[in-house]
C-alpha angles and dihedrals in degrees: 000000000000118000117254118257115262093246092054092048091052091049092050091048091050092050091048091050092051091048091050090050090053091049093057093042098252119153115228113244111251117220109242134209130194120239130185117207125194118208108199114209131221089218142342117306144101123321134239123255132208117264106217091198088070091063115016090183092056125090128205114235109232100181114130115269095010086099127044141172123193140144092283105041152346118239118202127184120203134173108226135178111276119254097002127132104232140177109214122197126215128190126212137061095348093169091065095060116096102169140021114203131195114185101324099328139081124252124210116248140171136200118243106185108295092347134084118220116202123197107222116194122217106290115205098191141004111307105192111143101092091102092062120095107194138130118227116210109193123201132161108299093353144078122193114201109200112196117208105222103209117182088205089062098043113141144146114028089355096051095104142019125032113357109232095238095145093047092047092050089049090051090051090055096044093050092059093038089058090047089055091054092047089053096043095050096037093237094147092050090048097053090044094053093044094048091236096139132251131315110235118203114188144156126199138285123236096190099067096228112202088354094301100155096198098188152180097029114271147142132232138209110173136153110240104214119225114278089010091269099159118327123194108231121195122197111205104197122217123210129214087264090065093247131116118259109179146329127242115195127198132171115236114222096013130088096238126138119251118252128209123219116194129199111305094023118114123222119197122203113219131202125240087265090062096249121129117254110174140349134223124196126179106215127226088261094053093257125127136248116194130174148132111295091244099043145054115287133242115241121229115194135164117275094216144329122340096048114259092339089089097048140279141256114223115200118183124182112278094005133101113253117265126212116219123197127171131198127183121195105194095183094056098032090238126144118183127187121191119201104183103301095344116099119197118198123205117183117197142176105266091210097055108009089237113157113247124219138308095063101143143011112264112237118248122257118273093255097051116110110226100173096249100093 
């Protein structure tokens, strides 16, 4: 008689174990995932709270900053059984809730007396980003994440004291100033062609979503390596004067010590293949030089008083300087970016930050002659 294959033996052992557990009355352990739900309010008032009787197998997450309640919304984190269709109950002022959001999308819900019942679809993995409010602007080889710093949502390290309005406005400017350099020097197109990953331009959150304490104020521009195998991440810190002070670099996914770069010191981002891609240098004045690793940099300096909070001048070799100013209207969901006389308009969902159409040019039909073929 031939021995059974290893896979079959393992399957039989697993079935025997499950049967034995049932015989002695044991309950199989359900795999759990963590979900964050955002309950958007019609107006100010108290928030809803999870009713454990609606899902005895679920567990409320009590970690700091995973849950929030402010004038705009209530954020609730719950551990739920993986890949199960559930109806979760929530007690509180159900009539004041106008939306329930998971990740970036809406969930159906109904009111049952004083309770709110939310239909949760099967969730395969942790879904925790509903507390974020950011707009993602995607371009070839690059993603710009624009965080909407809302004083009504302030939490975590920004919950009290002076709100970092100057630093946040400076970050807004520097994000789009870096985008201008990426476009001008073709850095996004380069990393895309070379398969080096995606350039990530980001600022900082002031609402501590899923306990992300994004402080002190800073900006990023890092190259996310393919498959997220160990990305260098620089943190360019912004002072109350709206100028850059220093850069602290760590390597995500690798046990490597952080390194600090002060003013005047250059930091070069490398690709996963070890070759240099682009270089940042904070100047002695707190301004920023940025360029390809093998070429002259573009210079980014403040456009006026208040550091970068009032705008920036981007000067690239051989090109006329460009003035960048950024304005964010949270109430209207309206982000405008002025590059000299050109005004870009980005409309977004104020509850999630999600970019609203139009986001791209629809391609022509297959029979349309475009002159390129």
